[in-house]
PDB file of C-alpha atoms in Angstrom:
ATOM      1  CA  LYS A   1      73.929 105.537 163.505  1.00 75.00           C
ATOM      2  CA  TYR A   2      76.920 107.202 163.352  1.00 72.00           C
ATOM      3  CA  VAL A   3      76.610 109.791 161.326  1.00 75.00           C
ATOM      4  CA  LYS A   4      74.118 111.309 163.196  1.00 81.00           C
ATOM      5  CA  ASP A   5      75.934 114.024 165.434  1.00 86.00           C
ATOM      6  CA  GLY A   6      76.848 114.763 161.008  1.00 86.00           C
ATOM      7  CA  LYS A   7      80.330 113.534 162.278  1.00 89.00           C
ATOM      8  CA  VAL A   8      82.073 110.418 160.935  1.00 91.00           C
ATOM      9  CA  HIS A   9      86.278 109.481 161.559  1.00 88.00           C
ATOM     10  CA  ILE A  10      87.372 106.582 160.117  1.00 89.00           C
ATOM     11  CA  VAL A  11      91.106 105.403 161.228  1.00 90.00           C
ATOM     12  CA  ALA A  12      92.116 102.196 158.824  1.00 89.00           C
ATOM     13  CA  ALA A  13      94.720 101.485 156.900  1.00 89.00           C
ATOM     14  CA  PRO A  14      96.178 101.904 153.119  1.00 88.00           C
ATOM     15  CA  GLY A  15      94.355 100.802 150.900  1.00 89.00           C
ATOM     16  CA  SER A  16      91.368  99.442 152.512  1.00 93.00           C
ATOM     17  CA  GLY A  17      88.538 101.594 151.178  1.00 91.00           C
ATOM     18  CA  LYS A  18      88.968 104.684 152.989  1.00 92.00           C
ATOM     19  CA  THR A  19      88.175 106.772 149.333  1.00 92.00           C
ATOM     20  CA  THR A  20      85.658 104.703 148.508  1.00 93.00           C
ATOM     21  CA  LEU A  21      83.893 104.612 151.990  1.00 93.00           C
ATOM     22  CA  GLY A  22      83.955 108.287 152.343  1.00 94.00           C
ATOM     23  CA  ILE A  23      82.311 108.160 148.453  1.00 94.00           C
ATOM     24  CA  GLU A  24      79.460 105.881 149.772  1.00 93.00           C
ATOM     25  CA  LEU A  25      79.221 108.518 152.907  1.00 93.00           C
ATOM     26  CA  ILE A  26      78.879 111.245 150.661  1.00 94.00           C
ATOM     27  CA  ARG A  27      76.071 109.564 148.749  1.00 92.00           C
ATOM     28  CA  ARG A  28      74.205 108.833 151.872  1.00 91.00           C
ATOM     29  CA  MET A  29      74.306 112.398 153.591  1.00 93.00           C
ATOM     30  CA  ASN A  30      73.302 114.029 150.087  1.00 93.00           C
ATOM     31  CA  GLU A  31      75.229 117.312 150.687  1.00 95.00           C
ATOM     32  CA  ASN A  32      76.766 119.208 148.190  1.00 97.00           C
ATOM     33  CA  VAL A  33      80.633 118.596 149.661  1.00 98.00           C
ATOM     34  CA  LEU A  34      83.852 120.176 149.536  1.00 98.00           C
ATOM     35  CA  ILE A  35      86.902 116.784 149.494  1.00 98.00           C
ATOM     36  CA  LEU A  36      90.072 118.395 150.657  1.00 96.00           C
ATOM     37  CA  ALA A  37      92.835 116.384 150.030  1.00 93.00           C
ATOM     38  CA  PRO A  38      96.894 116.648 150.935  1.00 90.00           C
ATOM     39  CA  SER A  39      98.284 116.503 147.101  1.00 88.00           C
ATOM     40  CA  VAL A  40      97.204 117.292 143.871  1.00 91.00           C
ATOM     41  CA  THR A  41      97.770 113.173 143.412  1.00 91.00           C
ATOM     42  CA  ILE A  42      95.367 112.279 146.064  1.00 92.00           C
ATOM     43  CA  ARG A  43      92.643 115.417 144.550  1.00 94.00           C
ATOM     44  CA  GLU A  44      92.508 113.253 141.239  1.00 94.00           C
ATOM     45  CA  GLN A  45      92.607 109.762 143.060  1.00 93.00           C
ATOM     46  CA  TRP A  46      89.966 111.070 144.581  1.00 95.00           C
ATOM     47  CA  VAL A  47      87.238 112.024 141.053  1.00 95.00           C
ATOM     48  CA  ALA A  48      88.927 109.274 138.885  1.00 93.00           C
ATOM     49  CA  ARG A  49      87.529 106.861 141.698  1.00 93.00           C
ATOM     50  CA  ILE A  50      83.980 108.624 142.413  1.00 93.00           C
ATOM     51  CA  LYS A  51      83.611 108.841 137.958  1.00 92.00           C
ATOM     52  CA  GLU A  52      85.119 105.224 137.376  1.00 88.00           C
ATOM     53  CA  GLY A  53      83.325 103.827 141.104  1.00 86.00           C
ATOM     54  CA  PHE A  54      79.952 105.866 141.652  1.00 86.00           C
ATOM     55  CA  LEU A  55      78.219 107.068 138.367  1.00 80.00           C
ATOM     56  CA  LEU A  56      75.727 105.883 136.520  1.00 78.00           C
ATOM     57  CA  ASP A  57      75.992 105.058 132.881  1.00 80.00           C
ATOM     58  CA  GLY A  58      75.458 108.414 131.012  1.00 81.00           C
ATOM     59  CA  VAL A  59      75.901 111.107 133.896  1.00 80.00           C
ATOM     60  CA  ASP A  60      78.576 113.635 133.069  1.00 84.00           C
ATOM     61  CA  GLY A  61      80.897 113.773 136.245  1.00 85.00           C
ATOM     62  CA  ASP A  62      82.099 117.225 134.662  1.00 87.00           C
ATOM     63  CA  SER A  63      78.602 118.618 134.952  1.00 90.00           C
ATOM     64  CA  LEU A  64      78.703 117.397 138.868  1.00 93.00           C
ATOM     65  CA  ILE A  65      81.860 117.420 140.319  1.00 95.00           C
ATOM     66  CA  SER A  66      85.039 120.239 140.202  1.00 97.00           C
ATOM     67  CA  GLN A  67      88.505 120.128 141.275  1.00 96.00           C
ATOM     68  CA  ASN A  68      87.784 124.042 141.139  1.00 96.00           C
ATOM     69  CA  LEU A  69      87.353 126.393 143.860  1.00 97.00           C
ATOM     70  CA  LYS A  70      86.156 129.314 142.076  1.00 97.00           C
ATOM     71  CA  GLU A  71      83.778 126.931 140.234  1.00 97.00           C
ATOM     72  CA  PRO A  72      82.548 125.068 143.156  1.00 98.00           C
ATOM     73  CA  LYS A  73      79.911 122.272 141.770  1.00 97.00           C
ATOM     74  CA  ALA A  74      77.307 119.395 144.318  1.00 96.00           C
ATOM     75  CA  ILE A  75      81.117 117.784 144.229  1.00 96.00           C
ATOM     76  CA  THR A  76      84.096 119.594 144.891  1.00 98.00           C
ATOM     77  CA  VAL A  77      87.876 118.987 145.100  1.00 97.00           C
ATOM     78  CA  ALA A  78      90.718 120.917 146.260  1.00 96.00           C
ATOM     79  CA  THR A  79      93.979 120.697 148.296  1.00 93.00           C
ATOM     80  CA  TYR A  80      94.249 121.602 151.418  1.00 92.00           C
ATOM     81  CA  GLN A  81      97.003 124.478 150.381  1.00 92.00           C
ATOM     82  CA  ALA A  82      94.002 125.529 147.634  1.00 94.00           C
ATOM     83  CA  LEU A  83      92.050 126.126 151.186  1.00 95.00           C
ATOM     84  CA  HIS A  84      94.633 127.629 152.594  1.00 94.00           C
ATOM     85  CA  SER A  85      95.384 130.418 149.596  1.00 95.00           C
ATOM     86  CA  ALA A  86      91.989 131.036 148.498  1.00 97.00           C
ATOM     87  CA  MET A  87      91.031 131.992 152.767  1.00 96.00           C
ATOM     88  CA  VAL A  88      94.869 134.490 152.062  1.00 96.00           C
ATOM     89  CA  ARG A  89      93.294 135.162 148.976  1.00 96.00           C
ATOM     90  CA  TYR A  90      96.781 134.571 147.842  1.00 95.00           C
ATOM     91  CA  LYS A  91      97.721 134.087 143.870  1.00 94.00           C
ATOM     92  CA  GLY A  92     101.252 132.985 142.569  1.00 92.00           C
ATOM     93  CA  THR A  93     102.835 129.452 142.030  1.00 89.00           C
ATOM     94  CA  LEU A  94     101.634 126.379 144.532  1.00 82.00           C
ATOM     95  CA  ASP A  95     104.525 124.787 144.580  1.00 74.00           C
ATOM     96  CA  GLY A  96     105.052 120.457 144.966  1.00 61.00           C
ATOM     97  CA  VAL A  97     100.892 121.190 146.093  1.00 54.00           C
ATOM     98  CA  GLY A  98     100.552 118.479 149.049  1.00 50.00           C
ATOM     99  CA  GLU A  99     102.851 115.945 147.520  1.00 49.00           C
ATOM    100  CA  ASP A 100     104.270 114.077 150.294  1.00 49.00           C
ATOM    101  CA  ASP A 101     107.840 114.656 150.674  1.00 43.00           C
ATOM    102  CA  ASP A 102     108.939 112.352 153.214  1.00 41.00           C
ATOM    103  CA  ASP A 103     107.735 109.629 150.168  1.00 43.00           C
ATOM    104  CA  GLU A 104     110.789 107.804 148.813  1.00 38.00           C
ATOM    105  CA  MET A 105     108.876 105.778 146.847  1.00 41.00           C
ATOM    106  CA  ASN A 106     107.370 109.735 144.798  1.00 45.00           C
ATOM    107  CA  VAL A 107     110.079 109.868 141.951  1.00 43.00           C
ATOM    108  CA  ALA A 108     107.733 112.525 139.721  1.00 52.00           C
ATOM    109  CA  ALA A 109     108.697 115.805 140.126  1.00 53.00           C
ATOM    110  CA  PRO A 110     106.478 117.581 142.480  1.00 60.00           C
ATOM    111  CA  LYS A 111     103.381 119.605 140.976  1.00 73.00           C
ATOM    112  CA  THR A 112     102.951 122.485 140.937  1.00 80.00           C
ATOM    113  CA  GLU A 113      99.483 125.392 139.252  1.00 83.00           C
ATOM    114  CA  GLU A 114      99.578 128.717 139.836  1.00 89.00           C
ATOM    115  CA  VAL A 115      96.433 129.911 141.310  1.00 91.00           C
ATOM    116  CA  ASP A 116      94.168 133.529 141.479  1.00 94.00           C
ATOM    117  CA  PHE A 117      92.319 133.961 144.996  1.00 96.00           C
ATOM    118  CA  GLU A 118      92.420 138.156 145.032  1.00 96.00           C
ATOM    119  CA  GLY A 119      89.202 139.260 145.076  1.00 95.00           C
ATOM    120  CA  PHE A 120      87.981 135.926 145.117  1.00 97.00           C
ATOM    121  CA  ASN A 121      85.804 134.716 148.766  1.00 98.00           C
ATOM    122  CA  LEU A 122      86.207 131.048 149.859  1.00 98.00           C
ATOM    123  CA  VAL A 123      83.338 131.342 152.164  1.00 97.00           C
ATOM    124  CA  GLN A 124      80.668 133.314 149.816  1.00 98.00           C
ATOM    125  CA  ALA A 125      81.745 130.517 146.810  1.00 98.00           C
ATOM    126  CA  MET A 126      80.264 127.993 149.307  1.00 98.00           C
ATOM    127  CA  LYS A 127      77.423 129.387 150.777  1.00 97.00           C
ATOM    128  CA  ASP A 128      76.380 130.179 147.249  1.00 97.00           C
ATOM    129  CA  ASN A 129      76.987 126.554 146.566  1.00 97.00           C
ATOM    130  CA  LYS A 130      74.940 125.470 149.469  1.00 97.00           C
ATOM    131  CA  LEU A 131      77.738 123.381 151.245  1.00 98.00           C
ATOM    132  CA  GLY A 132      76.492 121.422 153.530  1.00 97.00           C
ATOM    133  CA  LEU A 133      79.337 118.874 154.172  1.00 97.00           C
ATOM    134  CA  LEU A 134      83.529 118.673 154.191  1.00 97.00           C
ATOM    135  CA  CYS A 135      85.366 115.752 153.284  1.00 96.00           C
ATOM    136  CA  LEU A 136      88.552 116.139 154.680  1.00 95.00           C
ATOM    137  CA  ASP A 137      90.973 112.784 153.105  1.00 93.00           C
ATOM    138  CA  GLU A 138      94.101 112.349 155.502  1.00 87.00           C
ATOM    139  CA  CYS A 139      93.524 114.857 157.625  1.00 77.00           C
ATOM    140  CA  HIS A 140      96.960 114.202 159.384  1.00 71.00           C
ATOM    141  CA  HIS A 141      98.602 116.081 156.870  1.00 64.00           C
ATOM    142  CA  LEU A 142      97.069 118.985 157.829  1.00 67.00           C
ATOM    143  CA  ARG A 143     100.059 121.759 158.390  1.00 64.00           C
ATOM    144  CA  SER A 144      99.754 124.223 160.644  1.00 71.00           C
ATOM    145  CA  GLU A 145      98.442 126.860 158.467  1.00 77.00           C
ATOM    146  CA  TRP A 146      96.234 124.690 156.724  1.00 83.00           C
ATOM    147  CA  TRP A 147      95.014 124.019 160.316  1.00 84.00           C
ATOM    148  CA  LYS A 148      94.020 127.335 160.849  1.00 89.00           C
ATOM    149  CA  ALA A 149      92.465 128.244 157.685  1.00 92.00           C
ATOM    150  CA  LEU A 150      89.898 125.405 158.611  1.00 92.00           C
ATOM    151  CA  GLU A 151      89.475 126.397 161.481  1.00 91.00           C
ATOM    152  CA  GLN A 152      88.463 129.182 159.703  1.00 95.00           C
ATOM    153  CA  PHE A 153      86.455 128.305 157.364  1.00 96.00           C
ATOM    154  CA  ARG A 154      84.338 126.598 159.410  1.00 94.00           C
ATOM    155  CA  LYS A 155      83.728 128.826 162.006  1.00 95.00           C
ATOM    156  CA  GLU A 156      82.737 131.175 158.334  1.00 97.00           C
ATOM    157  CA  CYS A 157      80.692 128.401 156.944  1.00 96.00           C
ATOM    158  CA  GLY A 158      78.287 127.157 159.983  1.00 91.00           C
ATOM    159  CA  ASP A 159      77.146 123.961 160.745  1.00 90.00           C
ATOM    160  CA  LEU A 160      78.738 121.786 158.933  1.00 95.00           C
ATOM    161  CA  LYS A 161      78.348 117.973 158.590  1.00 95.00           C
ATOM    162  CA  VAL A 162      81.950 116.402 158.735  1.00 94.00           C
ATOM    163  CA  ILE A 163      83.885 113.311 157.775  1.00 95.00           C
ATOM    164  CA  ALA A 164      87.388 112.602 158.381  1.00 92.00           C
ATOM    165  CA  LEU A 165      89.804 109.989 156.798  1.00 93.00           C
ATOM    166  CA  THR A 166      92.954 109.169 158.342  1.00 89.00           C
ATOM    167  CA  ALA A 167      95.153 106.301 158.033  1.00 86.00           C
ATOM    168  CA  THR A 168      97.460 107.469 161.111  1.00 79.00           C
ATOM    169  CA  PRO A 169      95.944 109.309 163.242  1.00 76.00           C
ATOM    170  CA  PRO A 170      98.975 111.745 165.606  1.00 71.00           C
ATOM    171  CA  TYR A 171      98.545 109.591 168.491  1.00 76.00           C
ATOM    172  CA  ASP A 172     102.079 110.962 169.160  1.00 80.00           C
ATOM    173  CA  SER A 173     101.442 114.277 169.019  1.00 76.00           C
ATOM    174  CA  THR A 174     101.067 116.600 171.908  1.00 80.00           C
ATOM    175  CA  ARG A 175      98.242 117.275 173.303  1.00 83.00           C
ATOM    176  CA  VAL A 176      97.341 120.679 171.848  1.00 78.00           C
ATOM    177  CA  MET A 177      98.367 118.719 168.080  1.00 75.00           C
ATOM    178  CA  TRP A 178      95.754 115.663 168.858  1.00 74.00           C
ATOM    179  CA  LYS A 179      92.976 118.169 170.679  1.00 75.00           C
ATOM    180  CA  ARG A 180      92.819 120.357 166.944  1.00 73.00           C
ATOM    181  CA  TYR A 181      92.855 117.268 164.988  1.00 71.00           C
ATOM    182  CA  MET A 182      90.118 115.744 167.244  1.00 72.00           C
ATOM    183  CA  ASP A 183      88.742 118.954 166.913  1.00 70.00           C
TER     184      ASP A 183
END
């Protein structure tokens, strides 16, 4: 019933199982998927959770899962910042890679990644990979430039099913921001 229109929006408290529910929805929708997360840490948590809890014994997770937009697989997991960088064909260092600046418990040094998206057409790569589903984790983290890149990506990719997961919708935002979030 909830996936009939190809869109699912789930709001639930931290630790309530949004990632597990997202993975199950991805399984049921049975489409090649691009999962977008706000940070490298959360991206890696998705990969670990899929490998630990959703693959049959003997199945090689590395054959199904990619963390590299340039090498998409049935399940591709990336950060919003990487999506933005690929859409603008950026080459250089991604600093912090979306780590929360306001997370007082995050005492580890921010992670960085070197990327080279010069000459790379992300939309074509995803079309060639038969992308059919987009999963937006912690979608409230999207920054202005990331929104623009995501909107352009969705427009160019055509009709994608969408799963949006968050613990904190931007209830206190402006009407424009709320509309963008809901879109």
